[in-house]
mmCIF file of C-alpha atoms in Angstrom:
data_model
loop_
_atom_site.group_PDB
_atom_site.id
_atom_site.type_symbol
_atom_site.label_atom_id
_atom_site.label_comp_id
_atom_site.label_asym_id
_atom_site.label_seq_id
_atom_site.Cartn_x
_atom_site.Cartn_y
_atom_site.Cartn_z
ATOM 1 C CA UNK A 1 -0.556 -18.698 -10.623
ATOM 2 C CA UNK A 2 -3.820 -19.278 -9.009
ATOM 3 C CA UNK A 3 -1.924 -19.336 -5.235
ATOM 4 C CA UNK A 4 -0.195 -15.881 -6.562
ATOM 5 C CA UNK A 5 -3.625 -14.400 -6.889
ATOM 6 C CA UNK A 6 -5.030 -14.914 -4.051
ATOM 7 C CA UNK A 7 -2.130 -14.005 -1.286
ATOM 8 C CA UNK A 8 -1.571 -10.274 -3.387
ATOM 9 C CA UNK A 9 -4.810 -9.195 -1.417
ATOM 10 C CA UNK A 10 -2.731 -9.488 1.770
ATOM 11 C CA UNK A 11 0.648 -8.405 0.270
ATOM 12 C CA UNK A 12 -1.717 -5.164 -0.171
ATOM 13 C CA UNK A 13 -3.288 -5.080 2.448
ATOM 14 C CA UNK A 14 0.080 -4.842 4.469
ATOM 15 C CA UNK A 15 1.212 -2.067 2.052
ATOM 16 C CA UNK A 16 -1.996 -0.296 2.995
ATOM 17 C CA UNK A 17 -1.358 -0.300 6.825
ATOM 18 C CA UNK A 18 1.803 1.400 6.669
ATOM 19 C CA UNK A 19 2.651 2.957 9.753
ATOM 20 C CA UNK A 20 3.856 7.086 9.586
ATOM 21 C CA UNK A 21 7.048 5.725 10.758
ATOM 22 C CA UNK A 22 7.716 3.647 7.906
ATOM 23 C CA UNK A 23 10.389 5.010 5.168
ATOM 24 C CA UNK A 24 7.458 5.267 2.956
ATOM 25 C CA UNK A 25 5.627 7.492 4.888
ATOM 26 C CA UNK A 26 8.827 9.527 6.647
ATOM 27 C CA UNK A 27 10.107 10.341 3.078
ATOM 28 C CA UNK A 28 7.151 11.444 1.054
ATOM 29 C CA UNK A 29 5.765 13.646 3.891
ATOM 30 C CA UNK A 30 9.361 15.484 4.186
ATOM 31 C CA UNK A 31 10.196 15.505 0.790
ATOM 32 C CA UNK A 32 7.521 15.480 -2.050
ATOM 33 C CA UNK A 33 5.221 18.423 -0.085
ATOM 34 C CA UNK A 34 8.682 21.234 0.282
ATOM 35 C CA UNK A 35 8.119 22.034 -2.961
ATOM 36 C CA UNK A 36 11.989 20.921 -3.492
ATOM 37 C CA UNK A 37 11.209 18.314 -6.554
ATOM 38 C CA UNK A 38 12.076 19.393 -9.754
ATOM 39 C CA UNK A 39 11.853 16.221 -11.473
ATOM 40 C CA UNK A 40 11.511 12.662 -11.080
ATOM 41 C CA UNK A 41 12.869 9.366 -12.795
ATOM 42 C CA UNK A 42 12.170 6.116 -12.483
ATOM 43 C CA UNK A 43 14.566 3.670 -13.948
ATOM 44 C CA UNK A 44 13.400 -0.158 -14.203
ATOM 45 C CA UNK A 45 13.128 -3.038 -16.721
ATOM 46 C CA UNK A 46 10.008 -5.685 -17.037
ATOM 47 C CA UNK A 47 7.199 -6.302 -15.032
ATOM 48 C CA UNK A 48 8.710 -2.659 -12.384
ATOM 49 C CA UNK A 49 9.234 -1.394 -16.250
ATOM 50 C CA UNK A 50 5.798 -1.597 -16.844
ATOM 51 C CA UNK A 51 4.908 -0.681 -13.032
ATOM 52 C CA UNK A 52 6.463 2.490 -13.582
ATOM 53 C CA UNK A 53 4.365 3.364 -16.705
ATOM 54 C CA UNK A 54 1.245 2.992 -14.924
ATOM 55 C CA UNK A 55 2.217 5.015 -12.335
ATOM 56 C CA UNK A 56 4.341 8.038 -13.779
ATOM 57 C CA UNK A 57 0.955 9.681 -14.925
ATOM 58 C CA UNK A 58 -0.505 9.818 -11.049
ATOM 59 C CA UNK A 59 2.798 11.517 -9.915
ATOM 60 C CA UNK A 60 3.037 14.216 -12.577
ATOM 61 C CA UNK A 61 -1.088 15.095 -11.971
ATOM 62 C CA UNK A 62 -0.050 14.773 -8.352
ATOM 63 C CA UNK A 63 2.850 16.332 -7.584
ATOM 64 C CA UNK A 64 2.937 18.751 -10.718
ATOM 65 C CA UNK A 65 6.628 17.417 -11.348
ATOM 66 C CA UNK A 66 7.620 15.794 -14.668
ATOM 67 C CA UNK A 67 8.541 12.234 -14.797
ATOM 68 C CA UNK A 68 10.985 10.435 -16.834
ATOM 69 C CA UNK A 69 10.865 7.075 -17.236
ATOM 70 C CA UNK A 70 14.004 5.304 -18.251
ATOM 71 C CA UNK A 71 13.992 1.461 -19.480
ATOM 72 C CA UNK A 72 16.900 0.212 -17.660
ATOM 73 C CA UNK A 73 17.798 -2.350 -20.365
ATOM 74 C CA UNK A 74 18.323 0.337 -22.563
ATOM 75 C CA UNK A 75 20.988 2.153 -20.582
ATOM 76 C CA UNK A 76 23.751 0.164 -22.219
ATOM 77 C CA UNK A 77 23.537 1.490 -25.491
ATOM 78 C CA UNK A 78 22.014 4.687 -24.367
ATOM 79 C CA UNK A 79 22.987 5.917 -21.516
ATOM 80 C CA UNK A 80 20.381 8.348 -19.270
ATOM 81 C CA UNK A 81 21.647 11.907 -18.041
ATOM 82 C CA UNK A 82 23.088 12.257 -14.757
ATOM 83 C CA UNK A 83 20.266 13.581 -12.427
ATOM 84 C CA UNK A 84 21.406 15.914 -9.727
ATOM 85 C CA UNK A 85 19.791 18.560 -7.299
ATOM 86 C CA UNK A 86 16.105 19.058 -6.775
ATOM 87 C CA UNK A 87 16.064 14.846 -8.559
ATOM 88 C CA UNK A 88 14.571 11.879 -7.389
ATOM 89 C CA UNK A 89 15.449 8.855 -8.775
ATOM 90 C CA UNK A 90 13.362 5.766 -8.008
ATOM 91 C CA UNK A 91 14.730 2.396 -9.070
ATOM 92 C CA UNK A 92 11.950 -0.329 -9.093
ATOM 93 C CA UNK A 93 13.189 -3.949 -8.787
ATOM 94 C CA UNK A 94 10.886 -6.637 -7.616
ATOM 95 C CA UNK A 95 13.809 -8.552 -6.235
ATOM 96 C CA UNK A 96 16.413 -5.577 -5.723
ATOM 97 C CA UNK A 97 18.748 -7.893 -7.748
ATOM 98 C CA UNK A 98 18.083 -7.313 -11.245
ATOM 99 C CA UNK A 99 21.601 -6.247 -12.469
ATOM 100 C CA UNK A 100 19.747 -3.734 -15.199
ATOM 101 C CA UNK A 101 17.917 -2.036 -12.710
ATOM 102 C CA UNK A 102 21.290 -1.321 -10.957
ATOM 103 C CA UNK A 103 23.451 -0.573 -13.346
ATOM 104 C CA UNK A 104 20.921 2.057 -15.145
ATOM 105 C CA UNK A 105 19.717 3.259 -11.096
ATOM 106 C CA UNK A 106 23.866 3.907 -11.245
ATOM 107 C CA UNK A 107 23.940 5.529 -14.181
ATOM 108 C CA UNK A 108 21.306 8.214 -13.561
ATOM 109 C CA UNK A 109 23.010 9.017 -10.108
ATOM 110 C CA UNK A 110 26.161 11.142 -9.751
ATOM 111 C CA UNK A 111 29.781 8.802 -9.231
ATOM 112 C CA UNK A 112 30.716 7.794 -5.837
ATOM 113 C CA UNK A 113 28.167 5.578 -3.259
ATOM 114 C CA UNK A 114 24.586 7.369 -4.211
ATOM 115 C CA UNK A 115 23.987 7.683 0.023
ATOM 116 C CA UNK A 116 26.768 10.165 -0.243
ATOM 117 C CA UNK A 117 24.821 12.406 -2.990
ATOM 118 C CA UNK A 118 22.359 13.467 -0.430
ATOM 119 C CA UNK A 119 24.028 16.336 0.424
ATOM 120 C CA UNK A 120 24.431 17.455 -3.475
ATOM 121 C CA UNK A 121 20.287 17.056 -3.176
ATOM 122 C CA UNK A 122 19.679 14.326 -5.372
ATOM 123 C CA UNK A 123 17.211 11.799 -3.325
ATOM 124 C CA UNK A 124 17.181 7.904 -4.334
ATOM 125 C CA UNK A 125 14.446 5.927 -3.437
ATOM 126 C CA UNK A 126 14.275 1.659 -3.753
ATOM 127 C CA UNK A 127 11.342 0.073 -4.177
ATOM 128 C CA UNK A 128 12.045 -3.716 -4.108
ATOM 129 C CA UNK A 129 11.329 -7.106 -2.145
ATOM 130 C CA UNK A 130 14.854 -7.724 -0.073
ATOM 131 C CA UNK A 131 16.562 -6.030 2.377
ATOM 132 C CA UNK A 132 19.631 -7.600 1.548
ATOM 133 C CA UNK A 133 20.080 -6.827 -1.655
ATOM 134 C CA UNK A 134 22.274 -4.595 -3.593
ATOM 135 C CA UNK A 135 19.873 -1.951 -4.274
ATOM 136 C CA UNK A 136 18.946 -1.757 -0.953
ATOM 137 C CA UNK A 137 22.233 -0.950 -0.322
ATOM 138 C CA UNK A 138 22.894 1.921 -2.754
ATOM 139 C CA UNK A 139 19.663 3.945 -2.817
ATOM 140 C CA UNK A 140 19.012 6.439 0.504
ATOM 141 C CA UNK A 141 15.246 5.197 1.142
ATOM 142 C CA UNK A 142 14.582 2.061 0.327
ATOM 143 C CA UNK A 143 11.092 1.057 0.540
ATOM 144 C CA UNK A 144 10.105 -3.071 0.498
ATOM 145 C CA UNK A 145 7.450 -4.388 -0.798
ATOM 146 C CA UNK A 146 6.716 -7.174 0.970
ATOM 147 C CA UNK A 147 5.626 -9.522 -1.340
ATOM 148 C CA UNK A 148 7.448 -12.490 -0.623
ATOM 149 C CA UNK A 149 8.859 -14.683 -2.981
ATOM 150 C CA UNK A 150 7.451 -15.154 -6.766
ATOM 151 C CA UNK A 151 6.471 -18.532 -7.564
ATOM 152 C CA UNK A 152 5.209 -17.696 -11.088
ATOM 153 C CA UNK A 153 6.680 -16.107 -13.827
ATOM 154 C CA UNK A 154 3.583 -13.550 -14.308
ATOM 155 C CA UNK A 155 5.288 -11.162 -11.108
ATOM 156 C CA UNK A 156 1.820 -10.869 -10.175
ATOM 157 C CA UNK A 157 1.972 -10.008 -6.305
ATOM 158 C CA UNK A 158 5.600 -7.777 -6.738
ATOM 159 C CA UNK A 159 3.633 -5.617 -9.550
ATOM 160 C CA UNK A 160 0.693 -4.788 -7.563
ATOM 161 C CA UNK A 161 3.138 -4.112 -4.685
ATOM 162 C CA UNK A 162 4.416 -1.884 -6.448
ATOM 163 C CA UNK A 163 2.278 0.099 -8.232
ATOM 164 C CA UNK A 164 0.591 0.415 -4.584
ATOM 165 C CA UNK A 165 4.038 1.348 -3.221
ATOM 166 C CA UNK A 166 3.451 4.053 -5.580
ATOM 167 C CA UNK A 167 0.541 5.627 -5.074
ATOM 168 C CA UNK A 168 1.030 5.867 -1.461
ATOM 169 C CA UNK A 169 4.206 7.356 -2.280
ATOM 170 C CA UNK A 170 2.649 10.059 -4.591
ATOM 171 C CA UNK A 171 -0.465 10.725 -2.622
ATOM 172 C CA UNK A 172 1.715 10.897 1.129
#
């Protein structure tokens, strides 16, 4: 745990030095400032779960756009509303595996690949650890984290990542 502690001050200080041509930076500057947001949702489940809490309070004070936070584990017995035009949905996954995340990102978007919604206006954003994985793969910007792999069970490194991830996102 100790190890875990000490490399999440250089997991955020990469986060920190993102570049304006990262996705981070190229979607928050085109999207969130249009005044095209109507509402937000962030779907996760653990430590992103509790991520998402933190943060959901800095993008409604920021952005002046509610946000709904949906406990992904929960989407099996009650499934979220489809979110559509002038909706982003943010699915927050340390790995970008976590089948709960996926299924209730999946639920909140309209049928069909989510890339393809786009056009209809809803706007999915990833915020995970791996390229490769099957979020990656199904939201429009995904965003990594860069924390590398978690050695302990606390998700120390991937939580900070993210709730950084976060604030850049809502502040951009």
């Amino acid at each position: 745990v100790l190890r875990e502690l000490h490399e999440t001050t250089a997991v955020l200080e990469r986060i920190i030095q993102t570049d304006e041509q990262s996705p981070l930076m190229q979607y928050s500057g085109q999207y969130f400032t249009s005044g095209q947001v109507d509402e937000i949702v962030m779907v996760a489940c653990g430590s992103s779960l509790h991520a998402t809490h933190l943060m959901c309070g800095l993008f409604e004070s920021l952005l002046r756009v509610p946000v709904t936070v949906v406990d992904a584990t929960n989407t099996v017995s009650q499934p979220p509303r489809l979110y559509g035009a002038h909706s982003i949905v943010i699915a927050v996954s340390a790995s970008g595996h976590t089948l709960d995340t996926l299924e209730g990102f999946l639920k909140c978007a309209p049928p069909g690949k989510v890339s393809d919604s786009w056009i209809k206006g809803l706007h999915t954003i990833g915020i995970h650890n791996d390229r490769m994985s099957p979020l990656a793969a199904q939201v429009t910007w995904p965003i990594f984290i860069h924390a590398g792999v978690e050695k302990a069970v606390s998700a120390t490194k991937s939580f900070f990542a993210q709730c950084a991830t976060m604030m850049l996102l809502a502040q951009a």
